[in-house]
Amino acid sequence: MDKVKALKQTPLFGSLSEDTLVKLSEKTSEKFLKTGEMVFLEGEEAKGMYVIVSGTIRAMRIGADGREQVIHTERAGATFGEIPVFDGGLYPSTVVADEDSFLLFIDKKDMHQLCYEYPEIALAALKVLSKRLRYCASLIESLSLKEVSQRIASLLLEEARQRKPNENSIEFKLTLTNQQIAARVGTVREVVSRSFTRLQQDGLIKLQGRNVKLLNIEALASFEKFYIVSQNK
Amino acid sequence: MDKVKALKQTPLFGSLSEDTLVKLSEKTSEKFLKTGEMVFLEGEEAKGMYVIVSGTIRAMRIGADGREQVIHTERAGATFGEIPVFDGGLYPSTVVADEDSFLLFIDKKDMHQLCYEYPEIALAALKVLSKRLRYCASLIESLSLKEVSQRIASLLLEEARQRKPNENSIEFKLTLTNQQIAARVGTVREVVSRSFTRLQQDGLIKLQGRNVKLLNIEALASFEKFYIVSQNK
DNA sequence: AAATGGCAGTGACTTAAGTCACACTTGGAG
DNA sequence: CTCCAAGTGTGACTTAAGTCACTGCCATTT
């Protein structure tokens, strides 16, 4: 069965035996989503969590003016909606499919039982949440202490890292729209656009349409970390 | 023994029997800190995590210009530094004592062993991290989508909640300096000061020195959530 | 091959927030 | 008591970021 294979791929359930995975997979229910469809809304009652078999999702919050801030994104093999499973509360953010996606739903109670029966699952979940917490802490830092162009620099470096591991000049196609970048980085479309042109003027990147070339990764990384504004007069 | 009593109080180890706690307590080591002393630095190699027996700490990041952003604060009974225990990385932020504090240190390996032996500990840890993640998500939202005075409003409401549960007009003494508030809320001292006077002008609070009175909790809460700026002309 | 809708780029303007400098409280410590 | 350090308040100024309003560019779709 396909579901079993999918569960096997995840960091959460990868440690389980074939048999156990079969039993688990029988308890899951399936959910198909088209791009843009919502999985759940912030504040909704939560009955369980999701595993992404294929596709990608974003978890986000929406401000009073309608602006969107992405909290985290997840792709195939990852899970989301775990928080209410472990602390009993409501879903902490709204989740939307960023591509057509196939999800498995796992009930709260089943998950608890698994954690008691197989401590390695609890440990794996702890690892997943820890990584997420790291990411959130960095996002907090950059929202509070860094400028937009620095945040964009780090997004570009991260995108690059996910493609080719390590060269000193990397070129790739941006799959994100400026609007999506803005929502991740905590600004608006126009500012993203201007930041790109500024990074280009400063010789850190080269743009041609949606094609980005990081001209000097070293410099970009140090810009991301250390750039300080005019200071005093 | 005092250590055992302290461990018993924590959400993490509260479920353990007296005997187990004694055994655990023997594995911990003690650490005393004066106000302002550092527990560990962001990026430091991590050998384990801490339990706060008494005192308070703040976990924070420091920007290139020296500005500080608090990620979370913890008080007696809480734990911190768990992330590297579960994901094997370095400490994600710098932790400093906000008062004279007494901590217990628990080794990574001991913690792992406990999680295997007592799944309820792993579950408790999952709950702790889930709560922290909720807090971080809200901080991200407010840094990205809310104005400083709104963030201060929510800080005031939170402070109030931690004292008297629910009345409609609450008065209390702010223990935080404006500087500390700024570091939590993601601004600078001066802006906090001005925000306070503005909240006062708008009739939401009454200030007398460090004494704050929330005049209209309803209104303050709705200001915190929904306030929208001038919009268009 | 038009036509349409979604994106990107940019000028012009506004504004919240940050910086600097200085004066004013205040609550301990000697 | 009074002195002092630490903290607060505030005016004046700068600036990053946000808003509005267009223009122009593609990539589909019919």
Short mmCIF file of C-alpha atoms (C1' of nucleotides) in Angstrom, two decimals:
data_model
loop_
_atom_site.label_atom_id
_atom_site.label_comp_id
_atom_site.label_asym_id
_atom_site.label_seq_id
_atom_site.Cartn_x
_atom_site.Cartn_y
_atom_site.Cartn_z
CA MET A 1 0.00 0.00 0.00
CA ASP A 2 1.07 3.54 -0.81
CA LYS A 3 0.18 5.02 2.54
CA VAL A 4 2.61 2.75 4.31
CA LYS A 5 5.40 3.79 2.02
CA ALA A 6 4.59 7.43 2.67
CA LEU A 7 4.60 6.96 6.44
CA LYS A 8 7.88 5.10 6.22
CA GLN A 9 9.47 8.18 4.62
CA THR A 10 8.61 10.52 7.47
CA PRO A 11 11.04 11.34 10.26
CA LEU A 12 8.23 10.71 12.71
CA PHE A 13 7.28 7.17 11.79
CA GLY A 14 10.35 6.00 9.88
CA SER A 15 11.49 3.90 12.81
CA LEU A 16 8.38 1.71 12.90
CA SER A 17 8.18 -1.82 11.52
CA GLU A 18 6.20 -2.68 8.41
CA ASP A 19 3.42 -4.30 10.47
CA THR A 20 3.00 -1.39 12.77
CA LEU A 21 2.93 0.99 9.84
CA VAL A 22 0.20 -1.06 8.22
CA LYS A 23 -1.85 -0.89 11.41
CA LEU A 24 -1.20 2.84 11.70
CA SER A 25 -2.05 3.48 8.06
CA GLU A 26 -5.41 1.82 8.55
CA LYS A 27 -6.25 4.35 11.20
CA THR A 28 -5.39 7.35 9.05
CA SER A 29 -7.84 9.07 6.78
CA GLU A 30 -6.97 10.66 3.46
CA LYS A 31 -7.36 14.23 2.35
CA PHE A 32 -6.73 15.70 -1.09
CA LEU A 33 -6.32 19.43 -1.55
CA LYS A 34 -5.97 21.73 -4.51
CA THR A 35 -3.56 24.66 -4.45
CA GLY A 36 -4.92 27.39 -2.23
CA GLU A 37 -7.38 25.20 -0.34
CA MET A 38 -7.39 25.44 3.42
CA VAL A 39 -6.65 22.54 5.73
CA PHE A 40 -7.75 24.23 8.93
CA LEU A 41 -8.20 27.66 10.38
CA GLU A 42 -6.40 29.22 13.33
CA GLY A 43 -8.49 28.68 16.44
CA GLU A 44 -10.33 25.67 15.09
CA GLU A 45 -10.92 22.68 17.35
CA ALA A 46 -8.24 20.09 16.65
CA LYS A 47 -8.88 16.38 16.48
CA GLY A 48 -5.48 15.37 15.19
CA MET A 49 -2.48 16.08 13.01
CA TYR A 50 -1.45 15.65 9.37
CA VAL A 51 1.29 13.93 7.42
CA ILE A 52 2.15 15.29 3.99
CA VAL A 53 2.37 12.48 1.47
CA SER A 54 2.84 14.85 -1.43
CA GLY A 55 2.60 18.59 -2.00
CA THR A 56 3.50 21.51 0.27
CA ILE A 57 1.66 23.60 2.81
CA ARG A 58 2.14 26.88 4.61
CA ALA A 59 1.10 27.69 8.16
CA MET A 60 0.33 31.36 8.62
CA ARG A 61 -1.41 34.08 10.54
CA ILE A 62 -3.45 36.89 9.10
CA GLY A 63 -3.33 40.45 10.39
CA ALA A 64 -6.21 42.87 10.89
CA ASP A 65 -5.39 44.54 7.56
CA GLY A 66 -5.38 41.19 5.74
CA ARG A 67 -1.62 40.90 5.50
CA GLU A 68 -0.28 37.42 5.85
CA GLN A 69 2.72 36.18 7.83
CA VAL A 70 3.99 32.68 7.14
CA ILE A 71 5.08 30.85 10.30
CA HIS A 72 6.51 27.77 8.64
CA THR A 73 6.19 25.73 5.46
CA GLU A 74 6.32 21.97 5.13
CA ARG A 75 6.80 19.57 2.27
CA ALA A 76 6.28 15.87 1.56
CA GLY A 77 7.38 13.68 4.48
CA ALA A 78 6.77 16.37 7.06
CA THR A 79 3.96 16.72 9.55
CA PHE A 80 1.95 19.67 10.82
CA GLY A 81 -0.80 20.40 13.29
CA GLU A 82 1.06 18.49 16.02
CA ILE A 83 0.88 21.24 18.61
CA PRO A 84 -2.75 20.69 19.66
CA VAL A 85 -2.09 16.96 19.78
CA PHE A 86 0.42 17.49 22.54
CA ASP A 87 -0.93 20.46 24.45
CA GLY A 88 -4.66 19.92 23.93
CA GLY A 89 -5.39 23.38 22.57
CA LEU A 90 -6.76 24.69 19.29
CA TYR A 91 -4.88 24.90 16.01
CA PRO A 92 -2.37 27.72 16.42
CA SER A 93 -2.36 28.89 12.82
CA THR A 94 -4.17 28.61 9.54
CA VAL A 95 -2.79 26.07 7.09
CA VAL A 96 -3.22 26.30 3.33
CA ALA A 97 -2.00 24.08 0.51
CA ASP A 98 0.69 25.76 -1.61
CA GLU A 99 0.41 23.03 -4.27
CA ASP A 100 -2.06 20.24 -4.90
CA SER A 101 -1.45 18.00 -1.91
CA PHE A 102 -2.24 14.61 -0.50
CA LEU A 103 -2.40 14.39 3.27
CA LEU A 104 -2.99 11.73 5.88
CA PHE A 105 -4.85 12.61 9.04
CA ILE A 106 -3.92 10.95 12.32
CA ASP A 107 -6.16 11.15 15.33
CA LYS A 108 -4.91 12.68 18.55
CA LYS A 109 -5.62 9.55 20.57
CA ASP A 110 -3.86 7.26 18.14
CA MET A 111 -0.86 9.53 18.30
CA HIS A 112 -0.81 9.48 22.10
CA GLN A 113 -1.03 5.73 22.11
CA LEU A 114 1.84 5.49 19.65
CA CYS A 115 3.98 7.74 21.84
CA TYR A 116 3.40 5.50 24.84
CA GLU A 117 3.95 2.32 22.92
CA TYR A 118 6.96 3.47 20.89
CA PRO A 119 9.01 6.04 22.76
CA GLU A 120 11.12 6.57 19.64
CA ILE A 121 8.11 8.26 18.09
CA ALA A 122 7.85 10.69 20.96
CA LEU A 123 11.57 11.34 20.62
CA ALA A 124 11.19 11.92 16.89
CA ALA A 125 8.32 14.31 17.54
CA LEU A 126 10.46 16.15 20.07
CA LYS A 127 13.11 16.50 17.41
CA VAL A 128 10.62 17.84 14.88
CA LEU A 129 9.26 20.42 17.32
CA SER A 130 12.77 21.39 18.38
CA LYS A 131 13.77 22.09 14.81
CA ARG A 132 10.62 24.12 14.30
CA LEU A 133 11.36 26.09 17.43
CA ARG A 134 14.83 26.86 16.12
CA TYR A 135 13.33 28.13 12.92
CA CYS A 136 10.81 30.27 14.77
CA ALA A 137 13.47 31.74 17.03
CA SER A 138 15.46 32.77 13.97
CA LEU A 139 12.41 34.28 12.39
CA ILE A 140 11.73 36.27 15.55
CA GLU A 141 15.31 37.47 15.58
CA SER A 142 15.24 38.55 11.99
CA LEU A 143 11.87 40.27 12.21
CA SER A 144 13.01 42.20 15.21
CA LEU A 145 16.66 42.89 14.52
CA LYS A 146 17.22 42.75 10.80
CA GLU A 147 16.24 44.76 7.79
CA VAL A 148 14.12 43.45 4.99
CA SER A 149 16.99 43.09 2.54
CA GLN A 150 18.92 41.05 5.09
CA ARG A 151 15.97 38.74 5.56
CA ILE A 152 15.70 38.34 1.82
CA ALA A 153 19.39 37.57 1.63
CA SER A 154 18.91 34.77 4.11
CA LEU A 155 15.91 33.45 2.24
CA LEU A 156 17.98 33.36 -0.94
CA LEU A 157 20.83 31.59 0.81
CA GLU A 158 18.38 29.07 2.21
CA GLU A 159 16.81 28.46 -1.20
CA ALA A 160 20.27 27.98 -2.66
CA ARG A 161 21.23 25.54 0.08
CA GLN A 162 18.19 23.40 -0.67
CA ARG A 163 19.27 22.99 -4.27
CA LYS A 164 22.99 22.65 -4.86
CA PRO A 165 24.84 22.10 -1.60
CA ASN A 166 27.96 24.25 -1.99
CA GLU A 167 29.57 26.27 -4.73
CA ASN A 168 30.56 29.88 -4.54
CA SER A 169 28.27 31.19 -7.25
CA ILE A 170 24.87 29.64 -7.58
CA GLU A 171 22.10 30.22 -10.06
CA PHE A 172 18.55 29.04 -9.72
CA LYS A 173 14.96 29.74 -10.62
CA LEU A 174 12.86 31.37 -7.90
CA THR A 175 9.64 29.44 -7.56
CA LEU A 176 8.21 31.92 -5.08
CA THR A 177 6.42 35.07 -6.18
CA ASN A 178 7.45 38.35 -4.58
CA GLN A 179 4.16 38.25 -2.76
CA GLN A 180 5.01 34.88 -1.22
CA ILE A 181 8.48 36.03 -0.31
CA ALA A 182 6.97 39.07 1.35
CA ALA A 183 4.66 36.90 3.46
CA ARG A 184 7.56 34.74 4.63
CA VAL A 185 9.89 37.64 5.31
CA GLY A 186 7.37 39.92 6.93
CA THR A 187 6.83 42.77 4.47
CA VAL A 188 4.91 43.66 1.34
CA ARG A 189 5.46 42.89 -2.32
CA GLU A 190 6.86 46.28 -3.31
CA VAL A 191 9.54 46.27 -0.65
CA VAL A 192 10.66 42.83 -1.77
CA SER A 193 10.92 44.09 -5.31
CA ARG A 194 13.00 47.08 -4.27
CA SER A 195 15.21 44.98 -2.03
CA PHE A 196 16.02 42.73 -4.96
CA THR A 197 17.07 45.64 -7.09
CA ARG A 198 19.18 46.97 -4.24
CA LEU A 199 20.90 43.63 -3.72
CA GLN A 200 21.61 43.65 -7.42
CA GLN A 201 22.97 47.20 -7.38
CA ASP A 202 25.26 46.21 -4.53
CA GLY A 203 26.62 43.42 -6.71
CA LEU A 204 25.46 40.62 -4.44
CA ILE A 205 23.03 39.02 -6.86
CA LYS A 206 22.17 39.02 -10.55
CA LEU A 207 18.54 38.99 -11.65
CA GLN A 208 17.00 38.01 -14.95
CA GLY A 209 13.30 37.57 -14.58
CA ARG A 210 12.81 34.88 -11.98
CA ASN A 211 16.31 33.64 -12.43
CA VAL A 212 18.59 34.58 -9.55
CA LYS A 213 22.34 34.22 -9.43
CA LEU A 214 24.11 34.61 -6.13
CA LEU A 215 27.33 36.27 -7.19
CA ASN A 216 29.16 36.15 -3.90
CA ILE A 217 27.81 33.82 -1.29
CA GLU A 218 30.38 34.84 1.31
CA ALA A 219 29.47 38.49 0.98
CA LEU A 220 25.76 37.75 0.95
CA ALA A 221 26.06 35.69 4.13
CA SER A 222 28.00 38.39 5.93
CA PHE A 223 25.52 41.02 4.74
CA GLU A 224 22.72 38.88 6.13
CA LYS A 225 24.43 38.70 9.53
CA PHE A 226 26.23 41.94 10.10
CA TYR A 227 24.88 44.80 8.04
CA ILE A 228 24.41 47.87 10.22
CA VAL A 229 22.66 51.04 9.14
CA SER A 230 24.10 54.53 8.94
CA GLN A 231 24.69 54.52 12.75
CA ASN A 232 25.10 58.18 13.69
CA LYS A 233 25.73 61.12 11.37
CA MET B 1 16.02 16.65 49.90
CA ASP B 2 15.25 20.02 48.30
CA LYS B 3 16.15 19.05 44.77
CA VAL B 4 13.56 16.31 44.74
CA LYS B 5 10.87 18.71 45.84
CA ALA B 6 11.89 21.12 43.11
CA LEU B 7 11.75 18.44 40.43
CA LYS B 8 8.38 17.31 41.70
CA GLN B 9 7.01 20.80 41.03
CA THR B 10 7.95 20.84 37.36
CA PRO B 11 5.51 19.90 34.61
CA LEU B 12 8.22 17.73 33.13
CA PHE B 13 8.98 15.48 36.05
CA GLY B 14 5.90 15.92 38.20
CA SER B 15 4.57 12.51 37.17
CA LEU B 16 7.56 10.56 38.50
CA SER B 17 7.58 8.62 41.76
CA GLU B 18 9.56 9.75 44.78
CA ASP B 19 12.20 7.06 44.21
CA THR B 20 12.74 7.91 40.59
CA LEU B 21 13.02 11.57 41.45
CA VAL B 22 15.66 10.79 44.04
CA LYS B 23 17.63 8.86 41.46
CA LEU B 24 17.20 11.64 38.94
CA SER B 25 18.15 14.33 41.41
CA GLU B 26 21.41 12.51 42.11
CA LYS B 27 22.33 12.84 38.47
CA THR B 28 21.70 16.57 38.33
CA SER B 29 24.28 19.18 39.10
CA GLU B 30 23.58 22.52 40.72
CA LYS B 31 24.20 25.98 39.40
CA PHE B 32 23.74 29.29 41.21
CA LEU B 33 23.55 32.52 39.27
CA LYS B 34 23.40 36.17 40.19
CA THR B 35 21.16 38.58 38.31
CA GLY B 36 22.61 39.28 34.90
CA GLU B 37 24.91 36.26 34.80
CA MET B 38 24.86 34.15 31.68
CA VAL B 39 23.90 30.48 31.64
CA PHE B 40 25.02 29.78 28.10
CA LEU B 41 25.65 31.57 24.85
CA GLU B 42 23.89 31.06 21.55
CA GLY B 43 25.86 28.62 19.44
CA GLU B 44 27.57 26.99 22.39
CA GLU B 45 27.95 23.22 22.48
CA ALA B 46 25.12 21.75 24.57
CA LYS B 47 25.56 18.89 26.99
CA GLY B 48 22.14 19.09 28.56
CA MET B 49 19.23 21.16 29.78
CA TYR B 50 18.24 23.12 32.89
CA VAL B 51 15.45 23.13 35.44
CA ILE B 52 14.74 26.35 37.29
CA VAL B 53 14.41 25.70 41.01
CA SER B 54 14.16 29.38 41.83
CA GLY B 55 14.60 32.65 39.98
CA THR B 56 13.83 33.60 36.39
CA ILE B 57 15.74 33.58 33.14
CA ARG B 58 15.40 35.08 29.70
CA ALA B 59 16.41 33.48 26.41
CA MET B 60 17.37 36.04 23.81
CA ARG B 61 19.23 36.90 20.66
CA ILE B 62 21.44 39.90 20.10
CA GLY B 63 21.50 41.91 16.90
CA ALA B 64 24.50 43.36 15.07
CA ASP B 65 23.85 46.76 16.66
CA GLY B 66 23.68 45.25 20.15
CA ARG B 67 19.92 45.37 20.44
CA GLU B 68 18.37 42.48 22.27
CA GLN B 69 15.28 40.46 21.42
CA VAL B 70 13.83 38.21 24.08
CA ILE B 71 12.58 34.88 22.70
CA HIS B 72 11.01 33.56 25.88
CA THR B 73 11.28 33.89 29.64
CA GLU B 74 10.94 31.14 32.21
CA ARG B 75 10.38 31.04 35.94
CA ALA B 76 10.69 28.53 38.78
CA GLY B 77 9.42 25.09 37.80
CA ALA B 78 10.12 25.58 34.12
CA THR B 79 12.91 24.16 32.00
CA PHE B 80 15.05 25.59 29.23
CA GLY B 81 17.79 24.49 26.86
CA GLU B 82 15.76 21.41 25.86
CA ILE B 83 16.06 21.97 22.14
CA PRO B 84 19.61 20.68 21.71
CA VAL B 85 18.75 17.72 23.90
CA PHE B 86 16.20 16.58 21.35
CA ASP B 87 17.70 17.66 18.05
CA GLY B 88 21.38 17.34 18.87
CA GLY B 89 22.33 20.88 17.83
CA LEU B 90 23.86 23.83 19.63
CA TYR B 91 22.05 26.12 22.05
CA PRO B 92 19.71 28.24 19.95
CA SER B 93 19.84 31.37 22.06
CA THR B 94 21.70 33.06 24.85
CA VAL B 95 20.22 32.64 28.32
CA VAL B 96 20.75 35.11 31.16
CA ALA B 97 19.45 35.15 34.73
CA ASP B 98 16.92 37.94 35.31
CA GLU B 99 17.09 37.40 39.09
CA ASP B 100 19.40 35.45 41.35
CA SER B 101 18.61 31.91 40.34
CA PHE B 102 19.18 28.33 41.34
CA LEU B 103 19.25 25.82 38.51
CA LEU B 104 19.62 22.09 38.10
CA PHE B 105 21.47 20.74 35.11
CA ILE B 106 20.38 17.46 33.51
CA ASP B 107 22.57 15.65 31.06
CA LYS B 108 21.33 14.94 27.54
CA LYS B 109 21.84 11.20 27.90
CA ASP B 110 19.99 10.99 31.19
CA MET B 111 17.13 12.85 29.60
CA HIS B 112 17.00 10.47 26.65
CA GLN B 113 17.00 7.52 28.95
CA LEU B 114 14.18 9.00 30.97
CA CYS B 115 12.12 9.55 27.83
CA TYR B 116 12.52 5.91 26.86
CA GLU B 117 11.82 4.62 30.31
CA TYR B 118 8.92 6.94 31.14
CA PRO B 119 6.97 7.94 28.04
CA GLU B 120 4.96 10.37 30.13
CA ILE B 121 8.10 12.49 30.39
CA ALA B 122 8.44 12.62 26.64
CA LEU B 123 4.78 13.57 26.43
CA ALA B 124 5.27 16.26 29.04
CA ALA B 125 8.25 17.59 27.11
CA LEU B 126 6.17 17.62 23.94
CA LYS B 127 3.60 19.67 25.77
CA VAL B 128 6.21 22.14 26.98
CA LEU B 129 7.67 22.59 23.50
CA SER B 130 4.20 22.90 21.99
CA LYS B 131 3.33 25.70 24.37
CA ARG B 132 6.58 27.43 23.57
CA LEU B 133 5.89 27.11 19.88
CA ARG B 134 2.50 28.70 20.38
CA TYR B 135 4.12 31.58 22.15
CA CYS B 136 6.74 31.99 19.43
CA ALA B 137 4.12 31.92 16.68
CA SER B 138 2.25 34.71 18.43
CA LEU B 139 5.42 36.69 18.81
CA ILE B 140 6.13 36.30 15.10
CA GLU B 141 2.64 37.42 14.27
CA SER B 142 2.83 40.46 16.45
CA LEU B 143 6.29 41.50 15.29
CA SER B 144 5.20 41.25 11.70
CA LEU B 145 1.60 42.40 11.76
CA LYS B 146 1.11 44.63 14.78
CA GLU B 147 2.25 48.00 15.93
CA VAL B 148 4.35 48.57 18.98
CA SER B 149 1.51 49.95 21.07
CA GLN B 150 -0.58 46.88 20.30
CA ARG B 151 2.23 44.61 21.39
CA ILE B 152 2.55 46.59 24.58
CA ALA B 153 -1.18 46.28 25.13
CA SER B 154 -0.91 42.53 24.90
CA LEU B 155 2.04 42.50 27.25
CA LEU B 156 0.04 44.49 29.78
CA LEU B 157 -2.94 42.17 29.43
CA GLU B 158 -0.67 39.18 29.92
CA GLU B 159 0.93 40.72 33.01
CA ALA B 160 -2.52 41.42 34.39
CA ARG B 161 -3.67 37.87 33.72
CA GLN B 162 -0.73 36.49 35.68
CA ARG B 163 -1.79 38.44 38.74
CA LYS B 164 -5.50 38.72 39.31
CA PRO B 165 -7.45 36.37 37.04
CA ASN B 166 -10.42 38.49 35.95
CA GLU B 167 -11.85 41.83 36.88
CA ASN B 168 -12.65 44.64 34.50
CA SER B 169 -10.25 47.20 35.89
CA ILE B 170 -6.92 46.00 37.16
CA GLU B 171 -4.10 47.83 38.82
CA PHE B 172 -0.62 46.49 39.36
CA LYS B 173 3.01 47.40 39.69
CA LEU B 174 5.13 46.88 36.59
CA THR B 175 8.25 44.99 37.59
CA LEU B 176 9.77 45.35 34.14
CA THR B 177 11.74 48.41 33.09
CA ASN B 178 10.87 50.05 29.79
CA GLN B 179 14.13 48.68 28.49
CA GLN B 180 13.07 45.14 29.33
CA ILE B 181 9.66 45.67 27.83
CA ALA B 182 11.30 46.95 24.68
CA ALA B 183 13.46 43.83 24.40
CA ARG B 184 10.41 41.58 24.75
CA VAL B 185 8.24 43.56 22.39
CA GLY B 186 10.86 44.22 19.77
CA THR B 187 11.59 47.94 19.96
CA VAL B 188 13.61 50.46 21.90
CA ARG B 189 13.09 52.14 25.25
CA GLU B 190 11.89 55.48 23.91
CA VAL B 191 9.17 53.99 21.78
CA VAL B 192 7.87 52.04 24.77
CA SER B 193 7.75 55.22 26.78
CA ARG B 194 5.82 57.05 24.07
CA SER B 195 3.46 54.13 23.55
CA PHE B 196 2.58 54.21 27.23
CA THR B 197 1.73 57.88 27.10
CA ARG B 198 -0.35 57.28 24.00
CA LEU B 199 -2.27 54.42 25.59
CA GLN B 200 -2.90 56.76 28.49
CA GLN B 201 -4.09 59.61 26.25
CA ASP B 202 -6.47 57.20 24.57
CA GLY B 203 -7.92 56.41 27.98
CA LEU B 204 -6.96 52.76 27.93
CA ILE B 205 -4.59 52.85 30.88
CA LYS B 206 -3.67 55.06 33.80
CA LEU B 207 -0.02 55.50 34.75
CA GLN B 208 1.50 56.66 38.01
CA GLY B 209 5.17 55.91 38.05
CA ARG B 210 5.46 52.17 37.65
CA ASN B 211 1.90 51.67 38.70
CA VAL B 212 -0.37 50.75 35.79
CA LYS B 213 -4.12 50.60 35.86
CA LEU B 214 -5.93 48.98 32.99
CA LEU B 215 -9.04 51.13 32.75
CA ASN B 216 -10.93 49.11 30.19
CA ILE B 217 -9.76 45.60 29.58
CA GLU B 218 -12.31 44.94 26.85
CA ALA B 219 -11.18 47.96 24.88
CA LEU B 220 -7.53 47.20 25.44
CA ALA B 221 -8.00 43.65 24.17
CA SER B 222 -9.80 44.78 21.08
CA PHE B 223 -7.16 47.44 20.45
CA GLU B 224 -4.52 44.75 20.72
CA LYS B 225 -6.27 42.60 18.13
CA PHE B 226 -7.89 44.91 15.64
CA TYR B 227 -6.35 48.35 15.55
CA ILE B 228 -5.76 49.42 11.95
CA VAL B 229 -3.81 52.44 10.87
CA SER B 230 -5.05 55.38 8.85
CA GLN B 231 -5.66 53.10 5.82
CA ASN B 232 -5.86 55.47 2.84
CA LYS B 233 -6.25 59.23 2.87
"C1'" DA C 1 -3.69 36.83 -32.43
"C1'" DA C 2 -6.15 39.21 -29.29
"C1'" DA C 3 -7.52 39.34 -24.67
"C1'" DT C 4 -7.22 38.51 -19.92
"C1'" DG C 5 -5.38 38.05 -15.42
"C1'" DG C 6 -1.57 37.55 -12.51
"C1'" DC C 7 3.01 39.49 -11.47
"C1'" DA C 8 6.78 42.62 -11.37
"C1'" DG C 9 8.80 47.30 -11.25
"C1'" DT C 10 8.81 51.99 -9.85
"C1'" DG C 11 7.85 56.92 -8.72
"C1'" DA C 12 5.82 59.83 -5.19
"C1'" DC C 13 4.24 60.25 -0.84
"C1'" DT C 14 3.15 59.10 4.30
"C1'" DT C 15 4.18 57.34 8.54
"C1'" DA C 16 5.77 54.35 12.38
"C1'" DA C 17 9.74 53.54 14.37
"C1'" DG C 18 14.47 54.48 15.56
"C1'" DT C 19 18.25 57.83 16.99
"C1'" DC C 20 20.31 61.49 19.62
"C1'" DA C 21 20.50 64.57 23.14
"C1'" DC C 22 19.21 66.28 27.23
"C1'" DA C 23 16.37 67.14 31.35
"C1'" DC C 24 13.72 65.13 34.96
"C1'" DT C 25 12.42 61.49 38.68
"C1'" DT C 26 13.24 58.29 42.11
"C1'" DG C 27 14.69 55.05 45.29
"C1'" DG C 28 18.41 53.22 47.66
"C1'" DA C 29 23.36 53.42 49.80
"C1'" DG C 30 26.34 55.74 52.37
"C1'" DC D 1 19.67 63.61 54.21
"C1'" DT D 2 21.66 64.06 50.19
"C1'" DC D 3 23.79 62.03 46.40
"C1'" DC D 4 24.02 59.22 42.68
"C1'" DA D 5 23.03 55.75 39.38
"C1'" DA D 6 19.56 53.90 36.99
"C1'" DG D 7 15.56 54.67 34.84
"C1'" DT D 8 11.98 57.70 32.53
"C1'" DG D 9 10.08 61.39 29.40
"C1'" DT D 10 10.27 64.07 25.43
"C1'" DG D 11 11.58 67.22 21.60
"C1'" DA D 12 13.73 67.24 17.06
"C1'" DC D 13 15.29 64.81 13.44
"C1'" DT D 14 16.21 60.68 10.11
"C1'" DT D 15 14.96 56.74 7.83
"C1'" DA D 16 13.13 52.14 6.65
"C1'" DA D 17 9.11 50.49 5.48
"C1'" DG D 18 4.43 50.79 3.88
"C1'" DT D 19 0.81 52.73 0.64
"C1'" DC D 20 -1.10 54.20 -3.71
"C1'" DA D 21 -1.28 54.40 -8.33
"C1'" DC D 22 0.36 53.28 -12.57
"C1'" DT D 23 2.88 50.87 -16.39
"C1'" DG D 24 4.40 47.06 -18.61
"C1'" DC D 25 5.32 42.14 -19.02
"C1'" DC D 26 4.63 37.67 -19.60
"C1'" DA D 27 1.82 33.24 -20.19
"C1'" DT D 28 -2.47 31.17 -20.88
"C1'" DT D 29 -6.74 30.51 -22.88
"C1'" DT D 30 -10.17 30.95 -26.20
#
